[in-house]
mmCIF file of C-alpha atoms in Angstrom:
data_model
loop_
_atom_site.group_PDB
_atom_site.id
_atom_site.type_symbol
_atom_site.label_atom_id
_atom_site.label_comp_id
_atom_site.label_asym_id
_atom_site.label_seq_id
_atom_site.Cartn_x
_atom_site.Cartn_y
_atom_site.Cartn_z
ATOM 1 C CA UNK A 1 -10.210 24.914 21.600
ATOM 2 C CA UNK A 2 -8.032 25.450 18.311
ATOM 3 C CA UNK A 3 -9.596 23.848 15.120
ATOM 4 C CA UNK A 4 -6.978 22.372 12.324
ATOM 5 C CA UNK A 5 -8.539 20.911 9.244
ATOM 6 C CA UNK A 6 -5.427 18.033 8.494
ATOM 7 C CA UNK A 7 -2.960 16.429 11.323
ATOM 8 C CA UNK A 8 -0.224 14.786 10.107
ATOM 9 C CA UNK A 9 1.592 12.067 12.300
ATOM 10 C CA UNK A 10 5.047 11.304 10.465
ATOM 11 C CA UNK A 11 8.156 9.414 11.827
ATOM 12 C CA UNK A 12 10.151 8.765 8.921
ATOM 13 C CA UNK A 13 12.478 11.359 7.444
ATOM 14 C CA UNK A 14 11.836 11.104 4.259
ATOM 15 C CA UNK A 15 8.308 12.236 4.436
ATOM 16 C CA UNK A 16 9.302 15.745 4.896
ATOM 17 C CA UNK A 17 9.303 16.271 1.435
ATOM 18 C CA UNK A 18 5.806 14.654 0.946
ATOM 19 C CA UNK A 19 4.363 16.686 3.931
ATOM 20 C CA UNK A 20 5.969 19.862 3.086
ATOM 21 C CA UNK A 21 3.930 19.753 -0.213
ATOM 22 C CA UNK A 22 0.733 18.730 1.374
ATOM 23 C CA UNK A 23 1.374 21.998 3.875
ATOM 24 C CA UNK A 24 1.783 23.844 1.067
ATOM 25 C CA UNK A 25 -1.235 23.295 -1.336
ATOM 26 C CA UNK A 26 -3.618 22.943 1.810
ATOM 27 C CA UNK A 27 -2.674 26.321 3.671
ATOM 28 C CA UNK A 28 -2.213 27.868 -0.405
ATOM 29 C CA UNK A 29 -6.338 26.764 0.042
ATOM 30 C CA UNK A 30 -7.129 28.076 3.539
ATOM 31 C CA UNK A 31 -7.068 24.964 5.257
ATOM 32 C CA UNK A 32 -5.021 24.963 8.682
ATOM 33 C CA UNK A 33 -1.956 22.039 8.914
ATOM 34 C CA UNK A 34 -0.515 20.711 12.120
ATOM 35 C CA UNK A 35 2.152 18.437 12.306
ATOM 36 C CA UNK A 36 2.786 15.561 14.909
ATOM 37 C CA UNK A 37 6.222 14.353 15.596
ATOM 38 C CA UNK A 38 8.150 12.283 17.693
ATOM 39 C CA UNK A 39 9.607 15.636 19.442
ATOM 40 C CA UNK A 40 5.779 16.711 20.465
ATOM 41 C CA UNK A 41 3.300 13.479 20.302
ATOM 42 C CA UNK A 42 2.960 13.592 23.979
ATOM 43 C CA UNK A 43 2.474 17.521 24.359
ATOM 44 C CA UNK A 44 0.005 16.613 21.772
ATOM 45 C CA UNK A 45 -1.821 13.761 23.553
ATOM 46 C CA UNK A 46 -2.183 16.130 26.584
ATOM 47 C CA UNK A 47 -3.907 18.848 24.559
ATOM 48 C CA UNK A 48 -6.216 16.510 22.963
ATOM 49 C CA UNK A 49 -7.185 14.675 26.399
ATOM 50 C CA UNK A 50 -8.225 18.376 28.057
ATOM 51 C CA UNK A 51 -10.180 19.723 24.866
ATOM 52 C CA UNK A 52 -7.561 22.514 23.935
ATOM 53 C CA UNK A 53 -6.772 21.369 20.107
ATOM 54 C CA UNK A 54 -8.782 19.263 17.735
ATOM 55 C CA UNK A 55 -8.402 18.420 14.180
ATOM 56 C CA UNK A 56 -10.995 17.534 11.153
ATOM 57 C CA UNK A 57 -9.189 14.717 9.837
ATOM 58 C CA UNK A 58 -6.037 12.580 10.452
ATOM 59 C CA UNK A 59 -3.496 11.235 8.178
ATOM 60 C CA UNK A 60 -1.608 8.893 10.447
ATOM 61 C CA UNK A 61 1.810 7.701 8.880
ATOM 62 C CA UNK A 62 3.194 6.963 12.429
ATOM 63 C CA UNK A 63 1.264 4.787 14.690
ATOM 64 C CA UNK A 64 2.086 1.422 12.452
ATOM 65 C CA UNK A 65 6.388 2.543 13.408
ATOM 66 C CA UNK A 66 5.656 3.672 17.018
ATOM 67 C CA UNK A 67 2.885 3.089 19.655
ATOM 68 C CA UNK A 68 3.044 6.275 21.483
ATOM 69 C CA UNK A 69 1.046 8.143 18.502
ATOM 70 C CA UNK A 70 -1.595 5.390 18.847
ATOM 71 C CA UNK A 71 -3.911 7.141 21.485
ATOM 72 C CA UNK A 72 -4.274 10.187 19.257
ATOM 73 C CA UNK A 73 -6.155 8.201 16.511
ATOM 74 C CA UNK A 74 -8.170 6.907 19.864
ATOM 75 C CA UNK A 75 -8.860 10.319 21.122
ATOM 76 C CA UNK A 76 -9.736 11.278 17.603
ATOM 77 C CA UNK A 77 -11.716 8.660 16.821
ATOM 78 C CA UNK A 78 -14.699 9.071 19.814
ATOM 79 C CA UNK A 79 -14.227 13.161 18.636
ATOM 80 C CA UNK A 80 -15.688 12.423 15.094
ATOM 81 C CA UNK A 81 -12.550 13.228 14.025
ATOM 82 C CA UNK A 82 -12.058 11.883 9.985
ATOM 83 C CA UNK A 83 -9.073 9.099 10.432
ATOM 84 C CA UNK A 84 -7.823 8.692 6.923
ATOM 85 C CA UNK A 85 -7.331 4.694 6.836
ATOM 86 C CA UNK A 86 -8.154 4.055 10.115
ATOM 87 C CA UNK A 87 -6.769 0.753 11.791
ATOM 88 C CA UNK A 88 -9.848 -1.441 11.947
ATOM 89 C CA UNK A 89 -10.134 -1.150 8.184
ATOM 90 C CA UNK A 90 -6.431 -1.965 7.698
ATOM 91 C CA UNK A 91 -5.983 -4.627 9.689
ATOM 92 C CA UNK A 92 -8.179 -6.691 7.596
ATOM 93 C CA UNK A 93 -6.253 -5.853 4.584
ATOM 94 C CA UNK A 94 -3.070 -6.047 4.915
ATOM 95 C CA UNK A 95 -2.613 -9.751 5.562
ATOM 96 C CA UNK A 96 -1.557 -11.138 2.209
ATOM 97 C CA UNK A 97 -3.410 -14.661 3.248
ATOM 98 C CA UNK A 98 -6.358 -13.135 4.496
ATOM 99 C CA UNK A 99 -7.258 -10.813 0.636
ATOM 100 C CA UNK A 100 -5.565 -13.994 -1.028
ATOM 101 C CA UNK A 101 -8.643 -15.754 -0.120
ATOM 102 C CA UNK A 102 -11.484 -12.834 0.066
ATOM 103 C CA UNK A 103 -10.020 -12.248 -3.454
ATOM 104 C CA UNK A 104 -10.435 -15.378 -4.834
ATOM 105 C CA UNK A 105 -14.185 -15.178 -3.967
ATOM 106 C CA UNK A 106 -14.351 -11.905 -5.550
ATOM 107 C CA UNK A 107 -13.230 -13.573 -8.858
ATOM 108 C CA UNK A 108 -9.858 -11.608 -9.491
ATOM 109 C CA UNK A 109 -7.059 -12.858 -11.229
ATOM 110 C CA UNK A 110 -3.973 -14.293 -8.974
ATOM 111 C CA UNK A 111 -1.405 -16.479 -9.349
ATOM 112 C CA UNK A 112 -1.020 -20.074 -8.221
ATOM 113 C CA UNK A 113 -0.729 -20.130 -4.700
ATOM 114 C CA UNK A 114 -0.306 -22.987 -1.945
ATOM 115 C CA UNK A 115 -0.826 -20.465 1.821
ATOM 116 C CA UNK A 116 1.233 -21.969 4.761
ATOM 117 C CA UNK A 117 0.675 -21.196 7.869
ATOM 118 C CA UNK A 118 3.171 -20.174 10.795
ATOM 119 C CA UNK A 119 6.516 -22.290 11.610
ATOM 120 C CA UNK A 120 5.448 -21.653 15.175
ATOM 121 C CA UNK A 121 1.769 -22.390 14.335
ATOM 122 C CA UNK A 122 2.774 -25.943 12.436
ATOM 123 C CA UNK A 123 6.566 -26.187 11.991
ATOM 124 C CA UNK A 124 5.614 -28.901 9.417
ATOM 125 C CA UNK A 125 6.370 -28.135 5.260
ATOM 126 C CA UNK A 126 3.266 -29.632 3.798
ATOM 127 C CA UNK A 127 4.411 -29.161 0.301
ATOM 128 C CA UNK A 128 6.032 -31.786 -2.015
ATOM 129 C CA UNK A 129 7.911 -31.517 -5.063
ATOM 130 C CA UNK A 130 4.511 -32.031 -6.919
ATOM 131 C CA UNK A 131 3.205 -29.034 -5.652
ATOM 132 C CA UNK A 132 6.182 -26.997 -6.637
ATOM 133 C CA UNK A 133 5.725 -28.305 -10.502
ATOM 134 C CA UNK A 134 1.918 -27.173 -10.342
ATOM 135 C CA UNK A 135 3.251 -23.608 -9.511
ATOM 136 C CA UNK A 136 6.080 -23.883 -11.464
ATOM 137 C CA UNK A 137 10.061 -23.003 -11.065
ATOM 138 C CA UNK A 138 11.254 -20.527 -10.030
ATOM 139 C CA UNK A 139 8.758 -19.555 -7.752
ATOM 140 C CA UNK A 140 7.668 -16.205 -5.159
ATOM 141 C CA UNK A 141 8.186 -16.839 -1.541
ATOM 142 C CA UNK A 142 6.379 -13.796 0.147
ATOM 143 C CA UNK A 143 5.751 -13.276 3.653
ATOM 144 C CA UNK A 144 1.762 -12.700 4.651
ATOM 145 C CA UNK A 145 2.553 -9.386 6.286
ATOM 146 C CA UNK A 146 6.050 -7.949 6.342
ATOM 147 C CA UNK A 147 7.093 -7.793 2.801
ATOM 148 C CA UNK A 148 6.585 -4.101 2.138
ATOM 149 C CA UNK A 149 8.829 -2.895 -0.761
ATOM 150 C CA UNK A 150 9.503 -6.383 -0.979
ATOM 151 C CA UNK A 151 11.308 -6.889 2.019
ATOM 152 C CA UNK A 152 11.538 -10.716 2.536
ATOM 153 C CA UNK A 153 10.432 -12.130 -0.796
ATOM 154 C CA UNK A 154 12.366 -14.768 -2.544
ATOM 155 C CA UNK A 155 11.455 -13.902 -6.225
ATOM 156 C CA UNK A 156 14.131 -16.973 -7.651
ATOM 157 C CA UNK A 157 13.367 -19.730 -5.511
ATOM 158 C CA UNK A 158 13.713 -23.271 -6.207
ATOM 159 C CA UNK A 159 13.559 -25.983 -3.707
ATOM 160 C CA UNK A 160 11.412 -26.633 -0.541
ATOM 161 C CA UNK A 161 14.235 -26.197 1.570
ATOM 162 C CA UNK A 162 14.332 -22.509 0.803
ATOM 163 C CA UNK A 163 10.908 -22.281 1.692
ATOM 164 C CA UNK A 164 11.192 -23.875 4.898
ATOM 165 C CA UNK A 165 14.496 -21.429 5.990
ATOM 166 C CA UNK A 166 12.450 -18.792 5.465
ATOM 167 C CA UNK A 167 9.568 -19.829 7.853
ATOM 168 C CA UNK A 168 12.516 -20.212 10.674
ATOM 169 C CA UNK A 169 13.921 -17.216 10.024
ATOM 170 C CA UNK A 170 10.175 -15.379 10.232
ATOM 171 C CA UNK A 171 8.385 -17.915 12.318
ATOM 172 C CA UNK A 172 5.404 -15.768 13.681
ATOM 173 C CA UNK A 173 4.609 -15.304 9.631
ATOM 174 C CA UNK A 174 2.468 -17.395 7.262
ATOM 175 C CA UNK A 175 3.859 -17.535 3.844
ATOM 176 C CA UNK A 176 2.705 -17.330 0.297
ATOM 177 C CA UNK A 177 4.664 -19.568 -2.156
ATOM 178 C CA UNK A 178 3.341 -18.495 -5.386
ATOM 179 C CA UNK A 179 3.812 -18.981 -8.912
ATOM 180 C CA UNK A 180 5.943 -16.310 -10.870
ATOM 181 C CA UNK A 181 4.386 -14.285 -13.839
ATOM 182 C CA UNK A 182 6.312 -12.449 -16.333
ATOM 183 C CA UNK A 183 4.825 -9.499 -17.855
ATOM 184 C CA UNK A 184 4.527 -8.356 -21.343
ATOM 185 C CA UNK A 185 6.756 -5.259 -22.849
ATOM 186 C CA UNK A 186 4.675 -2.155 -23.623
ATOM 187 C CA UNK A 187 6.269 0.900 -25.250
ATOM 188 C CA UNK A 188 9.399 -0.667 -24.342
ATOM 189 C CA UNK A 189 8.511 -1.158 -20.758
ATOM 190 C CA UNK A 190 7.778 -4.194 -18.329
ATOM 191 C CA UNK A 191 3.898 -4.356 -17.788
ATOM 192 C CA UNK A 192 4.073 -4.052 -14.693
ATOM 193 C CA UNK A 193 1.854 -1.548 -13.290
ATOM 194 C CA UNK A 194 1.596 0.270 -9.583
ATOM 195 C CA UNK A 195 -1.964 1.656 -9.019
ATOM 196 C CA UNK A 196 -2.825 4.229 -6.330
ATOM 197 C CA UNK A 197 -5.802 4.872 -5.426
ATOM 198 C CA UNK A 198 -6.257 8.053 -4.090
ATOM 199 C CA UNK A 199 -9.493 9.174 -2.080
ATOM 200 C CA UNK A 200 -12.010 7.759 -5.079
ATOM 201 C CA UNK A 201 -9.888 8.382 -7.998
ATOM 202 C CA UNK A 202 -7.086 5.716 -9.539
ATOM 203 C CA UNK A 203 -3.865 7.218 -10.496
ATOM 204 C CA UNK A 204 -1.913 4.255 -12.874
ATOM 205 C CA UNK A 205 1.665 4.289 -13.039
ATOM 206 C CA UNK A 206 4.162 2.095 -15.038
ATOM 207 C CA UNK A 207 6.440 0.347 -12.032
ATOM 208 C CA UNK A 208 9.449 -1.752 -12.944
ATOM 209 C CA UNK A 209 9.052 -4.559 -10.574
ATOM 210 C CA UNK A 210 12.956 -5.604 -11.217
ATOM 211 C CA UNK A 211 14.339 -1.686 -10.994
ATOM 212 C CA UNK A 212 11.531 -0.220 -8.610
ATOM 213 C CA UNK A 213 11.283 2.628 -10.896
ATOM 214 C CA UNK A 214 8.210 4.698 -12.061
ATOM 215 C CA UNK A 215 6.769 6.317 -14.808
ATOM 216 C CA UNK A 216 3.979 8.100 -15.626
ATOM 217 C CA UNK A 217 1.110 5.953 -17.426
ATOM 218 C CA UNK A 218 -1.179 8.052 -19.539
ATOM 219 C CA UNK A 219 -4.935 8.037 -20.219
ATOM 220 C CA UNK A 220 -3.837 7.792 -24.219
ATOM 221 C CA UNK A 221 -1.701 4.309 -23.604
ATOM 222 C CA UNK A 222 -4.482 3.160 -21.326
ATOM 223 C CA UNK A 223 -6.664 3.730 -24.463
ATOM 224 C CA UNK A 224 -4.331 2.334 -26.999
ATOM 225 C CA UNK A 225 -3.201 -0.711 -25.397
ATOM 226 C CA UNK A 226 -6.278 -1.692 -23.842
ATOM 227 C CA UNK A 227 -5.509 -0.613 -20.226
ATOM 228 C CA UNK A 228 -8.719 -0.381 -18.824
ATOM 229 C CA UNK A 229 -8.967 -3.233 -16.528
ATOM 230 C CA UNK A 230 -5.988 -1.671 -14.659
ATOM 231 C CA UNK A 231 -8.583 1.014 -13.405
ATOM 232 C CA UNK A 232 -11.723 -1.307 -12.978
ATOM 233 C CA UNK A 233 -9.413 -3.971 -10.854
ATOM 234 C CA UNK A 234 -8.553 -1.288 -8.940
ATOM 235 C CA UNK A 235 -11.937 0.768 -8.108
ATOM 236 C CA UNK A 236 -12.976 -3.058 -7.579
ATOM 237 C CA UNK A 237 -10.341 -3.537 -4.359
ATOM 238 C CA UNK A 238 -11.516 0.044 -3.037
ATOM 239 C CA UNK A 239 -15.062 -1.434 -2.859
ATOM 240 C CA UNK A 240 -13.785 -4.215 -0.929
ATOM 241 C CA UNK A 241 -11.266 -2.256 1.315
ATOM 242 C CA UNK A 242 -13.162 0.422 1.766
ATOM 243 C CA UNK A 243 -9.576 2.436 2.094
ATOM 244 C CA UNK A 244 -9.296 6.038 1.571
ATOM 245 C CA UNK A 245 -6.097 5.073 -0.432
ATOM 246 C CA UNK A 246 -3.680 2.311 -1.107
ATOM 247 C CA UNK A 247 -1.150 0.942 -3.884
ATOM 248 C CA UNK A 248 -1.331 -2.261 -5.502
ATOM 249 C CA UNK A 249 0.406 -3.802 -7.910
ATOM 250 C CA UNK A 250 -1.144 -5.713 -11.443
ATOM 251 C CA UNK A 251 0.749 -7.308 -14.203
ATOM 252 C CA UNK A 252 -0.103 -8.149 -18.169
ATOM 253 C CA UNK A 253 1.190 -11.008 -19.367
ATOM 254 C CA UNK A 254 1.759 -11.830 -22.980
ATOM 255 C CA UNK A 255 -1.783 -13.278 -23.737
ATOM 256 C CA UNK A 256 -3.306 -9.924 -21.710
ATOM 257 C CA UNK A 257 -4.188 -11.339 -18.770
ATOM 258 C CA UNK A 258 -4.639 -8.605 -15.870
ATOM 259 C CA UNK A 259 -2.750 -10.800 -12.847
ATOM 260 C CA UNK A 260 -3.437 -8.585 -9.217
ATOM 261 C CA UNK A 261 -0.004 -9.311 -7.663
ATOM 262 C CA UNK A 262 0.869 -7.606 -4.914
ATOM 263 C CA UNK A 263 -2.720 -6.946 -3.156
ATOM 264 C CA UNK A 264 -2.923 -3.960 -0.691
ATOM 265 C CA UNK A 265 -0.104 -1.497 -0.029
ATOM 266 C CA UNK A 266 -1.916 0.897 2.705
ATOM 267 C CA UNK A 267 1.770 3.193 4.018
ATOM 268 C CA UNK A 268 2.643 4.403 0.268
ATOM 269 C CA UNK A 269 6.045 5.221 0.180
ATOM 270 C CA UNK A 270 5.870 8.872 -1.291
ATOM 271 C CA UNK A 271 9.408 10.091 -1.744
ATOM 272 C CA UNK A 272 9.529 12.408 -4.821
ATOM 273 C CA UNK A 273 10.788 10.748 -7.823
ATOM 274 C CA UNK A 274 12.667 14.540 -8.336
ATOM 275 C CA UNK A 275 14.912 13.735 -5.334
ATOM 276 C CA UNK A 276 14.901 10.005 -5.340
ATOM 277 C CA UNK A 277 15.328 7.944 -8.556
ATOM 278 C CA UNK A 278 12.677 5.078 -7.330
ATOM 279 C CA UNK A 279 10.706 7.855 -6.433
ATOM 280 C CA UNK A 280 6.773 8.025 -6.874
ATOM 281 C CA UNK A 281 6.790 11.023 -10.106
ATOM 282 C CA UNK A 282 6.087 14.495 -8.587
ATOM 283 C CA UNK A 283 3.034 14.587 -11.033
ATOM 284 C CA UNK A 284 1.573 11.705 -9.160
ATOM 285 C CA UNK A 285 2.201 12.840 -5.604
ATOM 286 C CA UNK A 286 0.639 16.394 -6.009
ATOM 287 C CA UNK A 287 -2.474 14.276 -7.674
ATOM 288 C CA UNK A 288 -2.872 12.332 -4.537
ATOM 289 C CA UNK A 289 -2.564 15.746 -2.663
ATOM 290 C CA UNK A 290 -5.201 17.295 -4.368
ATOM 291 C CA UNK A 291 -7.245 14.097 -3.955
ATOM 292 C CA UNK A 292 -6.655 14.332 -0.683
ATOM 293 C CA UNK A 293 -7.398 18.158 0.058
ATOM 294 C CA UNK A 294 -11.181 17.679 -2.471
ATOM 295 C CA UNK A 295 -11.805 14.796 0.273
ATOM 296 C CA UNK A 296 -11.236 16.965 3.535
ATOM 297 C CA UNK A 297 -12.984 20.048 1.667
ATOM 298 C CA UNK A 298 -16.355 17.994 1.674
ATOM 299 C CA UNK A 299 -15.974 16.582 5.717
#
């Protein structure tokens, strides 16, 4: 049987990049890569199923995009392999509704929120005009599940009606309709922040929420504008995910209150911000790497 320390199962093309670095440092270290692909997930399968190939850990980036990488993780899984985020973990948190509430009862800071459920569910709009001046206008429309990168979220809306198109036009999703917080400006910046956290360690970056851009957030702004809670909100959601890693998204407002916004991110999108200008900054991607490599080193 032939022992690899890190699979990778990858479907989207801009991962290369991503994995190409993680190949890199690991086999610079004397750990052993192997990449799974559409063009070889079933030659893969088949080795698996008659003992000829097994790894030490998985990082599965495919199996959410296309079912016929799922039965690796399931080989994998009864093998004692180390699957990096496995499913039954991320399943319970990646539905916004579901952490809005366990989140609450943790005590974290969110904004006004009214949860509705399905259009197919209850095709009825139990909101009233009332409800939208307790959250305010505008307000967030944001889809429970499908609304990463922001894909389906109304960040401007107004009027019940736009609420209720959107349930037709998703009606297997619950919604969020939340109240819309503006951040503060530090060193010239919207504070708005994207935190990864990366195998036991947070990594803070500045994230435009308008622009989707990045930068770098050091440990010396952290200190001087009173940062901290950034990494302590954070480190508190790992407790409660129990993820190897995730992104999540926190804003300050003008009287420095820490709002969590966007909950649990669990597929980071890591194209480099040297080849893509919403990238995630090189710095921060070789960080999670090396994260990431410390982890497997101690399986």
């Amino acid at each position: 049987m032939e022992q690899f320390d890190l699979a990778i199962s990858f479907t989207w093309e801009y991962d290369y990049d991503f994995i190409e670095l993680i190949e890199d440092y690991f086999q610079y270290y004397g750990l052993k890569t192997y990449l799974i692909k559409p063009d070889n997930v079933h030659d893969v399968i088949n080795l698996l199923q008659n003992k000829k190939l097994q790894f030490t850990a998985l990082l599965d980036r495919a199996s959410d995009e296309d079912v016929s990488f799922i039965p690796i993780a399931q080989i994998l899984k009864r093998r004692k392999c180390y699957i990096i985020n496995p499913y039954q973990k991320v399943i319970k948190t990646i539905d916004k509704a579901i952490m809005h509430n366990k989140l609450l009862e943790n005590k974290f800071k969110l904004p006004k929120t009214y949860i509705l459920s399905s259009f197919k569910e209850d095709y009825r709009l139990l909101l009233t005009e009332k409800d939208l001046d307790h959250i305010g206008k505008p307000f967030i429309i944001k889809p429970s599940l499908y609304s990463g990168g922001g894909e389906g979220v109304i960040k401007n809306a107004t009027t019940l009606e736009e609420i209720q198109q959107s349930r037709m036009k998703s009606p297997d999703e619950k919604f969020l309709i939340q109240e819309k917080i503006y951040p503060r400006t530090i060193s010239g910046k919207r504070a708005w922040f994207r935190l990864i956290w990366a195998f036991d360690t947070v990594i803070p970056t500045f994230w435009d929420d308008q622009l989707h851009i990045y930068n770098i957030l050091t440990a010396k702004e952290i200190k001087q504008k009173h940062l901290q809670q950034l990494m302590k909100i954070t480190k508190r959601l790992a407790q409660i995910t129990k993820l190897d890693y995730f992104s999540t998204e926190i804003a300050l407002t003008k009287d420095h209150k820490f709002y969590l916004i966007d909950y649990i991110n669990d597929q980071i999108d890591m194209r480099l911000k040297s080849k893509h200008i919403d990238g995630v900054p090189d710095k921060v991607v070789n960080k999670f790497i090396e994260r990431m490599y410390y982890k497997i080193l101690s399986l």
